[in-house]
Coordinates of C-alpha atoms and ligand atoms in Angstrom, one line a residue:
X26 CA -41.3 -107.1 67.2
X27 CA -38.9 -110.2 67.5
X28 CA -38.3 -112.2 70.6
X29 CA -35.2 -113.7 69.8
X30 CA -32.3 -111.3 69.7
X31 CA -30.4 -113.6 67.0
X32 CA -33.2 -113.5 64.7
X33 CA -33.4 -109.2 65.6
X34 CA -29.9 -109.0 64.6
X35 CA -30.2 -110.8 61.3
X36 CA -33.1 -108.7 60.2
X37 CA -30.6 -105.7 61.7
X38 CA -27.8 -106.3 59.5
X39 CA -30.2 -107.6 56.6
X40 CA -32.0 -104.1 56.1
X41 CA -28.6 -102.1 56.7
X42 CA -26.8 -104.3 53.4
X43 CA -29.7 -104.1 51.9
X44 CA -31.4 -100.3 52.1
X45 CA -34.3 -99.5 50.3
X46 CA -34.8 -102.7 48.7
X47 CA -38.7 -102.4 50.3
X48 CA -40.1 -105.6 48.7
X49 CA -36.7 -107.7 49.1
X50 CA -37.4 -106.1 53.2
X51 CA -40.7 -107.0 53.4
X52 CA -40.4 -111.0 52.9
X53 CA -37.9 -111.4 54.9
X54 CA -39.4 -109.2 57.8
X55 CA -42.4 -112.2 56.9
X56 CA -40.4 -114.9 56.9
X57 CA -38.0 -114.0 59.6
X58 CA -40.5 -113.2 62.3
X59 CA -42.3 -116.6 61.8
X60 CA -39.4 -118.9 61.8
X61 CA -38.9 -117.2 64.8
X62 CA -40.5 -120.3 67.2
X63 CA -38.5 -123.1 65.0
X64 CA -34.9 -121.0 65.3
X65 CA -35.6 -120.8 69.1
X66 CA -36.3 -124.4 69.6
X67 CA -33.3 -125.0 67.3
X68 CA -30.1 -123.8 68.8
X69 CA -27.7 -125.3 66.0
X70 CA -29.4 -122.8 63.5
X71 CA -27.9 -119.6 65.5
X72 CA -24.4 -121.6 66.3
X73 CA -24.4 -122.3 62.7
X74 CA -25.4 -119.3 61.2
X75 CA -28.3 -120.6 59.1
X76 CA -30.1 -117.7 59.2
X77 CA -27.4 -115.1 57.7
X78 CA -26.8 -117.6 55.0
X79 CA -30.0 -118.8 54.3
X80 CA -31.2 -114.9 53.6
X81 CA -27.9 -114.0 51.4
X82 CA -28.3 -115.4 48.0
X83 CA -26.1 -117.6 46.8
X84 CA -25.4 -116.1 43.3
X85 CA -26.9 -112.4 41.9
X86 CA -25.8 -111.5 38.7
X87 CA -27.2 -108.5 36.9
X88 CA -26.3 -107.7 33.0
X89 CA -27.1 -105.5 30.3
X90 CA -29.3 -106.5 27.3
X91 CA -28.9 -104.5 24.0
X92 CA -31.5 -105.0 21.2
X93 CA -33.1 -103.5 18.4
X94 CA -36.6 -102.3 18.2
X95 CA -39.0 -102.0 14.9
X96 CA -38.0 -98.5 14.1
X97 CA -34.3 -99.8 13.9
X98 CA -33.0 -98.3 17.2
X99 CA -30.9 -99.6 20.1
X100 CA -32.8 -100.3 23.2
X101 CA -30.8 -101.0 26.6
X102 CA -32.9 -103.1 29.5
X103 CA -31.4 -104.3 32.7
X104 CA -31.4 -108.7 33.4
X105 CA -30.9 -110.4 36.7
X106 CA -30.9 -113.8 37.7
X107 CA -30.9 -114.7 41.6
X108 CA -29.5 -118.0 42.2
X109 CA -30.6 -118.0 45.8
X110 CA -30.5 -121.2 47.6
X111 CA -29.4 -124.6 45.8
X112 CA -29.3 -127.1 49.3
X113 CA -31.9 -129.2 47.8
X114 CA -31.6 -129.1 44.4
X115 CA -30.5 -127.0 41.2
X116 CA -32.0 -122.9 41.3
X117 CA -35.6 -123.1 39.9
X118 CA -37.9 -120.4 39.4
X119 CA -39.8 -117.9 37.0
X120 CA -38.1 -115.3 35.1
X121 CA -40.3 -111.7 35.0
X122 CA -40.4 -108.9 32.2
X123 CA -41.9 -106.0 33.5
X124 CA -41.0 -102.2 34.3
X125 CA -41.0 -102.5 37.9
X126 CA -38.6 -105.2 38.2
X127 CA -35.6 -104.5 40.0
X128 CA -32.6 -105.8 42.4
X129 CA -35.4 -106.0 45.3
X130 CA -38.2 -107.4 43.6
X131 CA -35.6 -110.5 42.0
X132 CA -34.6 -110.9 45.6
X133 CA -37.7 -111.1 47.4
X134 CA -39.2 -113.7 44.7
X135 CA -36.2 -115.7 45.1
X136 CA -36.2 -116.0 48.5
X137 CA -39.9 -116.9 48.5
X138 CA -39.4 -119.5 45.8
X139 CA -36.5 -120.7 47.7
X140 CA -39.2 -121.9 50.9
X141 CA -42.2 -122.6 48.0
X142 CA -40.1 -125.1 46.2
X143 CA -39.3 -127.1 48.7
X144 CA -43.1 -127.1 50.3
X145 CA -43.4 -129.0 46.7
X146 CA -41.5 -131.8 48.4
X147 CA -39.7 -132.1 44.6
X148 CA -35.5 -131.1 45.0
X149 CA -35.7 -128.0 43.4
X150 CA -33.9 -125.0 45.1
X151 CA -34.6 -121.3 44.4
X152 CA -33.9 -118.8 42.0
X153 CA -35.7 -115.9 40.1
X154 CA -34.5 -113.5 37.3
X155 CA -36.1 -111.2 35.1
X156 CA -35.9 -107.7 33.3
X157 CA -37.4 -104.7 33.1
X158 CA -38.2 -104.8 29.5
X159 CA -41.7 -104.2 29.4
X160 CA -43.9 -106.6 26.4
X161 CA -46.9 -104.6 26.5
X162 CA -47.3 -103.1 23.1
X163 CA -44.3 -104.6 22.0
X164 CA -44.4 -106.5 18.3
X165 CA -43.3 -110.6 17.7
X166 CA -40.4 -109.3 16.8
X167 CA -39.6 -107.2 19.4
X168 CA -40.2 -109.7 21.8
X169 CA -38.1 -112.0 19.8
X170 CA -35.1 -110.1 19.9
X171 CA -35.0 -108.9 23.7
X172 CA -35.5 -113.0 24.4
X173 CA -32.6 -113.9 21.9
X174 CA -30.5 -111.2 23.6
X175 CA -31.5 -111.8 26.9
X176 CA -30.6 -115.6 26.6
X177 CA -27.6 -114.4 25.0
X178 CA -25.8 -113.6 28.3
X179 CA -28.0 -115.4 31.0
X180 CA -27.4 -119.1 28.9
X181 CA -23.4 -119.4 30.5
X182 CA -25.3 -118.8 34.1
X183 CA -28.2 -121.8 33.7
X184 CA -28.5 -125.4 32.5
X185 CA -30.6 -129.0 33.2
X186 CA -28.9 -129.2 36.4
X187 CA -27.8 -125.5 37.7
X188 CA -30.3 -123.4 37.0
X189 CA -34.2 -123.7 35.2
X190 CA -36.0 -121.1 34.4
X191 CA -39.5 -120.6 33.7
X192 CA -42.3 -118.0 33.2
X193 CA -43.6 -115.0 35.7
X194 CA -45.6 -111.9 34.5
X195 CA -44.4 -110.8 31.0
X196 CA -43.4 -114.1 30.1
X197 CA -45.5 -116.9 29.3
X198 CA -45.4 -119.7 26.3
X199 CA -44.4 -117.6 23.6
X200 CA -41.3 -115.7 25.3
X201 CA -40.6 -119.2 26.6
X202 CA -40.4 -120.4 23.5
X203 CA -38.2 -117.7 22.0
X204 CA -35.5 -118.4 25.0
X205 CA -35.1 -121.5 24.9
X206 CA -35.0 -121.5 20.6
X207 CA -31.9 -119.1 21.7
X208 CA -30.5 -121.4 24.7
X209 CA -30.7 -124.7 22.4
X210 CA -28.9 -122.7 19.4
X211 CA -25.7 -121.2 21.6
X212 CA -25.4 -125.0 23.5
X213 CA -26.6 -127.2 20.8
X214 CA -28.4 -129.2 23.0
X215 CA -32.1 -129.8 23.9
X216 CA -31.9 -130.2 27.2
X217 CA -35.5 -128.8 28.8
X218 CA -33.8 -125.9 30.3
X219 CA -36.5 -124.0 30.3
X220 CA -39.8 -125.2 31.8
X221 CA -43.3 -123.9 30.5
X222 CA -42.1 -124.8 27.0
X223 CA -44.4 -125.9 23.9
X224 CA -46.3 -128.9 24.0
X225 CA -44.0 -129.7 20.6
X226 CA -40.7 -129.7 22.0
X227 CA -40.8 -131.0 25.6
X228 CA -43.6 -128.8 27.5
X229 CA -45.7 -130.8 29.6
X230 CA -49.2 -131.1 29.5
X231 CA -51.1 -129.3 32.1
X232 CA -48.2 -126.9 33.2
X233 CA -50.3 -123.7 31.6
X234 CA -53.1 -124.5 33.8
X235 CA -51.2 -125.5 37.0
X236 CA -50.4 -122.4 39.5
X237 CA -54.2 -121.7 38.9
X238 CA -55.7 -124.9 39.0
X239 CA -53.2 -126.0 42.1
X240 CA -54.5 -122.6 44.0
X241 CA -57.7 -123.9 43.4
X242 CA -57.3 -127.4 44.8
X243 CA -55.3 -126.1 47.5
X244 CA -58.3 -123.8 48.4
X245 CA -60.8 -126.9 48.8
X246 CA -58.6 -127.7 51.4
X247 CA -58.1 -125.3 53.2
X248 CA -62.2 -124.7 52.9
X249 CA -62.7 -128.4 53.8
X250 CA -60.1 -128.4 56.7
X251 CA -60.9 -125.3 57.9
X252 CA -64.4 -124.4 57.1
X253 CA -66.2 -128.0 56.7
X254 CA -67.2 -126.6 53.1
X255 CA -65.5 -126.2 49.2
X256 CA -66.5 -124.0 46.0
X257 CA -69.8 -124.9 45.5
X258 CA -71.7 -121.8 45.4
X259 CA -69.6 -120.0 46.7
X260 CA -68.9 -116.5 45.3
X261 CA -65.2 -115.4 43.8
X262 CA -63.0 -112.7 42.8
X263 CA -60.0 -113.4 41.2
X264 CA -57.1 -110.0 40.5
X265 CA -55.6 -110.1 37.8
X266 CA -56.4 -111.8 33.9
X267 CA -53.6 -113.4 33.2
X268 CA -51.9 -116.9 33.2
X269 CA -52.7 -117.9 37.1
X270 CA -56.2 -115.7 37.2
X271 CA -57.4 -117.4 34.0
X272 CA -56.9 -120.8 35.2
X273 CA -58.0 -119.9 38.6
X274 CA -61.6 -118.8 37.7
X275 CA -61.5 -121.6 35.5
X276 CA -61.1 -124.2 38.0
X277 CA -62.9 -122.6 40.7
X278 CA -66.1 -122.4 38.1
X279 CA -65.5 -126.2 37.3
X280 CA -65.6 -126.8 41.3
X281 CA -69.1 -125.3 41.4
X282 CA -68.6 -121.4 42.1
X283 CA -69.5 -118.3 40.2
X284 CA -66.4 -116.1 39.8
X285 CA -67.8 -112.9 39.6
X286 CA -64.7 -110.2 39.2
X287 CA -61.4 -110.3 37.6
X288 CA -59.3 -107.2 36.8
X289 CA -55.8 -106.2 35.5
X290 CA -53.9 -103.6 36.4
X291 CA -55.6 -100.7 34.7
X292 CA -59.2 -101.6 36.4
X293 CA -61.4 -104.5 37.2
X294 CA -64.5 -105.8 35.6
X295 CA -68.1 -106.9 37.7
X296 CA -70.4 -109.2 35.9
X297 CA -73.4 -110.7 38.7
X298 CA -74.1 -113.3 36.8
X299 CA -70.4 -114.8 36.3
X300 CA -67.5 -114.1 34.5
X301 CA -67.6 -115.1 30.5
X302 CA -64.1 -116.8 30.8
X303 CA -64.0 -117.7 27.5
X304 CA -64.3 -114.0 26.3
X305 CA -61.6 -113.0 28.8
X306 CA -59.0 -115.7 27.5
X307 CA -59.9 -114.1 23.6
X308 CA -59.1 -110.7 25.2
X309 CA -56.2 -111.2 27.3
X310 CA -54.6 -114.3 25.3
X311 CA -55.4 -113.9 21.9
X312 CA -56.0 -110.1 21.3
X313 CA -53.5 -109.3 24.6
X314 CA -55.7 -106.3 25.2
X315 CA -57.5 -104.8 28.3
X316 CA -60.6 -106.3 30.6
X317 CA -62.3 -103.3 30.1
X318 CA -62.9 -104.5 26.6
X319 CA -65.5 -107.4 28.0
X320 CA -68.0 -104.9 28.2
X321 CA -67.7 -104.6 24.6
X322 CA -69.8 -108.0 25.1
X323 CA -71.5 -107.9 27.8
X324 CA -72.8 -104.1 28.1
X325 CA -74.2 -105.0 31.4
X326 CA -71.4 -105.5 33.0
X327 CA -69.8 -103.1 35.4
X328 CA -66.4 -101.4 34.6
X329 CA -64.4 -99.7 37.6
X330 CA -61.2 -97.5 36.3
X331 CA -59.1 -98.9 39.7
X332 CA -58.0 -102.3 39.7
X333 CA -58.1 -102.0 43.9
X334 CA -62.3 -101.8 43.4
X335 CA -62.4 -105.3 43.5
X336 CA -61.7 -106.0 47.0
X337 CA -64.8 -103.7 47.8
X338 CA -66.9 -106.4 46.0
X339 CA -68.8 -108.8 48.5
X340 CA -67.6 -112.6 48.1
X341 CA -67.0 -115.6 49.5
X342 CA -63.8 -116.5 48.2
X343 CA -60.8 -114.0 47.0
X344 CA -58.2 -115.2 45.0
X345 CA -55.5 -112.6 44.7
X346 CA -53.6 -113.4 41.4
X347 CA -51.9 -110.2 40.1
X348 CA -49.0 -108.9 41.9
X349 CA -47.3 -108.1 44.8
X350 CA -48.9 -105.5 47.6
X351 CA -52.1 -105.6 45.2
X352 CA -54.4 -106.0 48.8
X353 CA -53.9 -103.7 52.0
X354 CA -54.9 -103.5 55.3
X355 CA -57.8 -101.3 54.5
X356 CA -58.9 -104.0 51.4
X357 CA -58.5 -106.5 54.0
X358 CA -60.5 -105.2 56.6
X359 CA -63.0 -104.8 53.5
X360 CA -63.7 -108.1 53.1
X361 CA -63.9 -109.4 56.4
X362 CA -66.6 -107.6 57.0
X363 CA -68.3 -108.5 53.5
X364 CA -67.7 -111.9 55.4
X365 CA -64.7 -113.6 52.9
X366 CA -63.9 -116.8 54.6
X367 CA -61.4 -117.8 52.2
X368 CA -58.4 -116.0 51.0
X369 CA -55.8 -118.0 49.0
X370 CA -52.9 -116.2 47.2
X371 CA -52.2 -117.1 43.6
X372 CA -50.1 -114.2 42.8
X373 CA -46.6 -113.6 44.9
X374 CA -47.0 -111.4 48.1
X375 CA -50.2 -110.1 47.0
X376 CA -51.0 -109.0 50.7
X377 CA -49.0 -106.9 53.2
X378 CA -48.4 -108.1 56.4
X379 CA -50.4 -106.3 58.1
X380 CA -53.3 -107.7 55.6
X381 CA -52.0 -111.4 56.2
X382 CA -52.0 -111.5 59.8
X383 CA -55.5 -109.6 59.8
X384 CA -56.6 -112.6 57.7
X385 CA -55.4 -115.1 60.3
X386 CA -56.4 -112.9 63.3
X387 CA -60.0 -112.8 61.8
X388 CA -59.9 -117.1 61.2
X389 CA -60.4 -116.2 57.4
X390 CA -58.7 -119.8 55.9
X391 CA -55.9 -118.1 54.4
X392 CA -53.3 -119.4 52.3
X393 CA -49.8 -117.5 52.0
X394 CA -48.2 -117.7 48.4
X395 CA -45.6 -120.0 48.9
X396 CA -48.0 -122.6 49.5
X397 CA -51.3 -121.8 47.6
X398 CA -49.5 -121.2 44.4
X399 CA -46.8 -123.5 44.1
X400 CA -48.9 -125.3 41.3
X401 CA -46.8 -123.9 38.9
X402 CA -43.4 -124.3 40.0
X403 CA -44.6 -128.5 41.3
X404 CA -45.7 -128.9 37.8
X405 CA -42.6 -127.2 36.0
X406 CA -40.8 -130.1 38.5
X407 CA -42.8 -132.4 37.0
X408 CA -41.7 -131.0 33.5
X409 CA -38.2 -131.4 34.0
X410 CA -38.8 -135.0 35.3
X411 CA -40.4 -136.1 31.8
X412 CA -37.5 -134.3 30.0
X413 CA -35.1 -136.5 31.9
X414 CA -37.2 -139.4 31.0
X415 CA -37.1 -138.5 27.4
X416 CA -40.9 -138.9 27.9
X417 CA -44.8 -137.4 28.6
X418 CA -47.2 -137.7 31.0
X419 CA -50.9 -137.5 29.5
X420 CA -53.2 -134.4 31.0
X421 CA -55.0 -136.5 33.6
X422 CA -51.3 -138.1 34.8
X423 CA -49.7 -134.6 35.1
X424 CA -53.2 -133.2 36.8
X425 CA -53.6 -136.1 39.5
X426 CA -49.9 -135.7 40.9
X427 CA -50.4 -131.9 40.7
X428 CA -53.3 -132.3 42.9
X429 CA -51.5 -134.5 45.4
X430 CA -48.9 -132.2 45.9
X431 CA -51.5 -129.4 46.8
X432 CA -52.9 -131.4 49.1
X433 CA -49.8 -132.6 50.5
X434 CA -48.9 -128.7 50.5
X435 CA -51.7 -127.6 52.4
X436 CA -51.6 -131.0 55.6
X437 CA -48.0 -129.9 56.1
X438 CA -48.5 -126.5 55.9
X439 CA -51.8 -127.0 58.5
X440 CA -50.3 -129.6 60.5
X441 CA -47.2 -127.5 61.6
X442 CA -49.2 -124.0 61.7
X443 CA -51.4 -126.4 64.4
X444 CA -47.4 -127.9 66.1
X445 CA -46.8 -124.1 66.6
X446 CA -50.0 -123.2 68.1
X447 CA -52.9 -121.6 65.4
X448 CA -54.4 -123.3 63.4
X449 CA -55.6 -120.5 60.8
X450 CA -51.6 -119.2 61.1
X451 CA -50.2 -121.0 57.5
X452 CA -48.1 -118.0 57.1
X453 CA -46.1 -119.5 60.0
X454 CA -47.3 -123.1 59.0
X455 CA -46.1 -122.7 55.1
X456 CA -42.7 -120.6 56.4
X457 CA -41.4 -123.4 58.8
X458 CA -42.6 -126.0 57.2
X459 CA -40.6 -124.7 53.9
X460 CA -37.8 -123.7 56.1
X461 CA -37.2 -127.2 57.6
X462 CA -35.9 -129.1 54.8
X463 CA -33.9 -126.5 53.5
X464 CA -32.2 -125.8 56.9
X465 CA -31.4 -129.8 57.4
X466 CA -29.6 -129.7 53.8
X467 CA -28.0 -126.6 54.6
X468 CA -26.3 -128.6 57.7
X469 CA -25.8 -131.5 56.3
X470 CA -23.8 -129.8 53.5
X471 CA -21.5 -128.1 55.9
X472 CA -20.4 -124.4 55.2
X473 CA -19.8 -122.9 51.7
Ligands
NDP13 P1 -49.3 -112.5 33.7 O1 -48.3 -111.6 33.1 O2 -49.9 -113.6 32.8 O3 -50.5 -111.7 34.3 C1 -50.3 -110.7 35.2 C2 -51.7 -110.1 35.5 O4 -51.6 -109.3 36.7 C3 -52.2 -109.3 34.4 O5 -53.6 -109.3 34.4 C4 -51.7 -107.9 34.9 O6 -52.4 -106.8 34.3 C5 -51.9 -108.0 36.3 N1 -51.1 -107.0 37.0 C6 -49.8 -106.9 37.0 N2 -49.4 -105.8 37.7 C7 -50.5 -105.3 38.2 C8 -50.8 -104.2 39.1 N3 -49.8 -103.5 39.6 N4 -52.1 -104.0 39.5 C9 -53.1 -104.8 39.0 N5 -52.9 -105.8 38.2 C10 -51.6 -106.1 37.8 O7 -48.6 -113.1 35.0 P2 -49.0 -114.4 35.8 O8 -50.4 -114.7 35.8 O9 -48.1 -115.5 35.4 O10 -48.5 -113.9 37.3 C11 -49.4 -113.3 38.2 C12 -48.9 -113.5 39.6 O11 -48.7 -114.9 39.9 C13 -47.5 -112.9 39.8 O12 -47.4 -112.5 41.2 C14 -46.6 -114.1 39.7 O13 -45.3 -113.9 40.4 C15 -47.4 -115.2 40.3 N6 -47.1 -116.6 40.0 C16 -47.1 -117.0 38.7 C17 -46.8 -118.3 38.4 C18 -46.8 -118.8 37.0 O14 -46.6 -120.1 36.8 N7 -47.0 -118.0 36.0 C19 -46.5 -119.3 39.5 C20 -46.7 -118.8 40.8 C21 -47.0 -117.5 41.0 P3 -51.8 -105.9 33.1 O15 -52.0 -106.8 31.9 O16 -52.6 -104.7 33.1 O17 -50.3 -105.7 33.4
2IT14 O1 -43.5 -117.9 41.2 C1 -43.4 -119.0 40.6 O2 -43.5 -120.0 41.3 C2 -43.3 -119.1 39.2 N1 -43.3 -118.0 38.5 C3 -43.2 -120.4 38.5 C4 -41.7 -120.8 38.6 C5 -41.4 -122.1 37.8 O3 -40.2 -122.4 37.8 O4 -42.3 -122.7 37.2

């Protein structure tokens, strides 16, 4: 599988540290085996052992969080926070409340955000946390008090210029809101340590829309570098109805195509003649309830009890925005032959390996995570930039530079998958080119 016995030996040793941690594996075995071409070229990376230290976080620290539900009894949840890589910049990335999150699943979003953050070209290095609290069902209250207590212990490991978390699944503007309330009253300062914060106390404009709306110009792109073509009249399915699918179908509708699916993770919902976005944002944002209330509305809708349907539905474009391993092989091959001819990830890791490099095999213009939906994480940079300025950027401002850097994102993600050889092969494009700047910094700071 690898050619270079270094880079063998460091997936070796990485799997034997780091047994069962499947996810954690996974990216690395991604990341690993395209970097391979660059470390070869690059003798200075085995002499100095960038590899071991660049796939050993820096920092993991794991805690316990204690609070109190409605019916007055003591719940215990487990918090990490991965401080993985700070050579360009202080540890940035989302933080994710959700039962499935563990030591592995912390890890291998860290070390993705590690290589998406610098694709931004803004000096942010990586970092993920998150719990396994789960919000679903949960009151305001609830919520509330596993934020305050959450922030409670992670606020001695974060600040402006350490470490700035953000939103993943599970937390968006209002458990935002209710850790940083808790962050400014331990420090008593209002620092924006948090990005994805309220428009009334230091958010930015546009960052709610941004991972979808930057997948979405990222997509163009690829489609006009790739395919001589963009959205218009295209046909999309977006996974998953939450913050990055809602923007997603928003955007792609506004560039001219008819989104046609979106799902969550209990099923997925098929209306032909185009998604009513506005009745999805009532359910999912408003009401936080299920997709398969839309046909509530629209009665002639279709309604499929397995949120993996969805890849079965013929389309143009598919914009996977729900989780990790939501798309296989099999799900793949699916819509090749329904002729996709664009795949661009909004969600982290939403395809296998195997699915990605069937992608690229079959010249679908695909775009790996770290690239197609750093959006979010580009405009959370730009958020912390007007909190140092002690200032705001209007909608248009913050929209205009996002797109920029999405653009930017995809030329040197394309121009270096074309330096090593394919031109549809981003994954090795977006993972070198990510690579590079962090592996100069990491030399240039000497060892630590
Ligand atoms: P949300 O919590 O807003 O939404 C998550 C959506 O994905 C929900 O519709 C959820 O359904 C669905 N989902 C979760 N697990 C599954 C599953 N196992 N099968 C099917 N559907 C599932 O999160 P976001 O929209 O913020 O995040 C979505 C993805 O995008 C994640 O991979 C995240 O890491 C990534 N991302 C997010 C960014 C951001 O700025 N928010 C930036 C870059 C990437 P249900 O309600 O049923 O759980
Ligand atoms: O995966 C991601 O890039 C995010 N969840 C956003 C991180 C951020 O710091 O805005």
């Amino acid at each position: 599988m690898f050619k270079s016995k270094y880079v063998a030996k460091v997936y070796e040793d990485l799997c034997k540290k780091n047994e069962g941690e499947k996810e954690f594996l996974q990216a690395a075995l991604e990341i690993l085996e395209s970097l391979e071409p660059y470390v070869m070229k690059n003798p200075k990376i085995e002499k100095e052992k960038i590899l071991e230290r660049f796939v050993e976080p820096e920092r993991f620290v794991s805690f316990r969080v204690c609070w109190i539900d409605d019916n007055h009894e003591i719940q215990v949840n487990k918090g990490y926070r991965v401080q993985y890589n700070s050579a360009i910049g202080p540890y940035k990335g989302g933080l994710r409340f959700h039962p499935s999150v563990n030591a592995s699943i912390i890890k291998f979003l860290g070390l993705e955000q590690t290589l998406k953050n610098s694709l931004t070209s803004l000096p942010m290095g990586g970092g993920k946390g998150g719990s396994d609290f789960n919000p679903k069902g949960k009151s305001d209250r609830e919520v509330m008090a596993f934020c305050q207590a959450f922030m409670t212990e992670l606020y001695r490991h974060i600040g402006p210029n350490t470490d700035v978390p953000a939103g993943d699944i599970g937390v968006g503007g209002r458990e935002v809101g209710y850790l940083y309330g808790q962050y400014k009253r331990i420090q008593n300062e209002s620092t924006g340590v948090l990005t994805g914060k309220g428009l009334t106390f230091g958010g930015s404009l546009a960052r709610t829309e941004a991972t979808g709306y930057g997948l979405c110009y990222f997509t163009q792109e690829a489609l006009k570098t790739l395919k001589h073509t963009d959205f218009k009249d295209k046909t999309v399915v977006v996974s998953g109805s939450g913050n990055v699918a809602i923007y997603a179908a928003q955007k792609a509708t506004e560039l001219g195509a008819k989104v046609v699916a979106m799902s969550d993770s209990n099923g997925c919902v098929y209306d032909e003649n185009g998604i009513d976005l506005k009745l999805v944002k009532e359910i999912k944002e408003v009401r936080r309830g299920r997709i398969k209330e839309y046909l509530d509305v629209h009665k002639d809708a279709k309604y499929y009890d397995n949120s993996k349907q969805i890849w079965q539905i013929k389309c143009d474009i598919a914009l996977p925005c729900a989780t990790q391993n939501e798309l296989d092989l099999d799900d793949a091959k699916t819509l090749v032959k329904n002729g996709v001819i664009a795949v661009c990830e909004g969600a982290n890791m939403p395809s296998t390996l195997e699915a990605a490099k069937y992608f690229i095999e079959n010249k679908v213009a695909y775009g790996p995570a770290k690239a197609a939906n750093a959006g979010g994480v580009a405009t959370s940079g730009l958020e912390m930039c007007q909190n140092s300025m002690r200032y705001s950027w209007t909608f248009a401002e913050v929209d205009a530079k996002l797109k920029e850097i999405m653009v930017n994102i995809f030329k040197n993600t394309y121009a270096t998958a074309v330096e090593f050889g394919n031109e549809y092969d981003t994954l090795t494009g977006a993972n070198i080119a990510g690579f590079k700047k962090v592996c100069e910094a990491m030399l240039a700071e000497g060892v630590f």
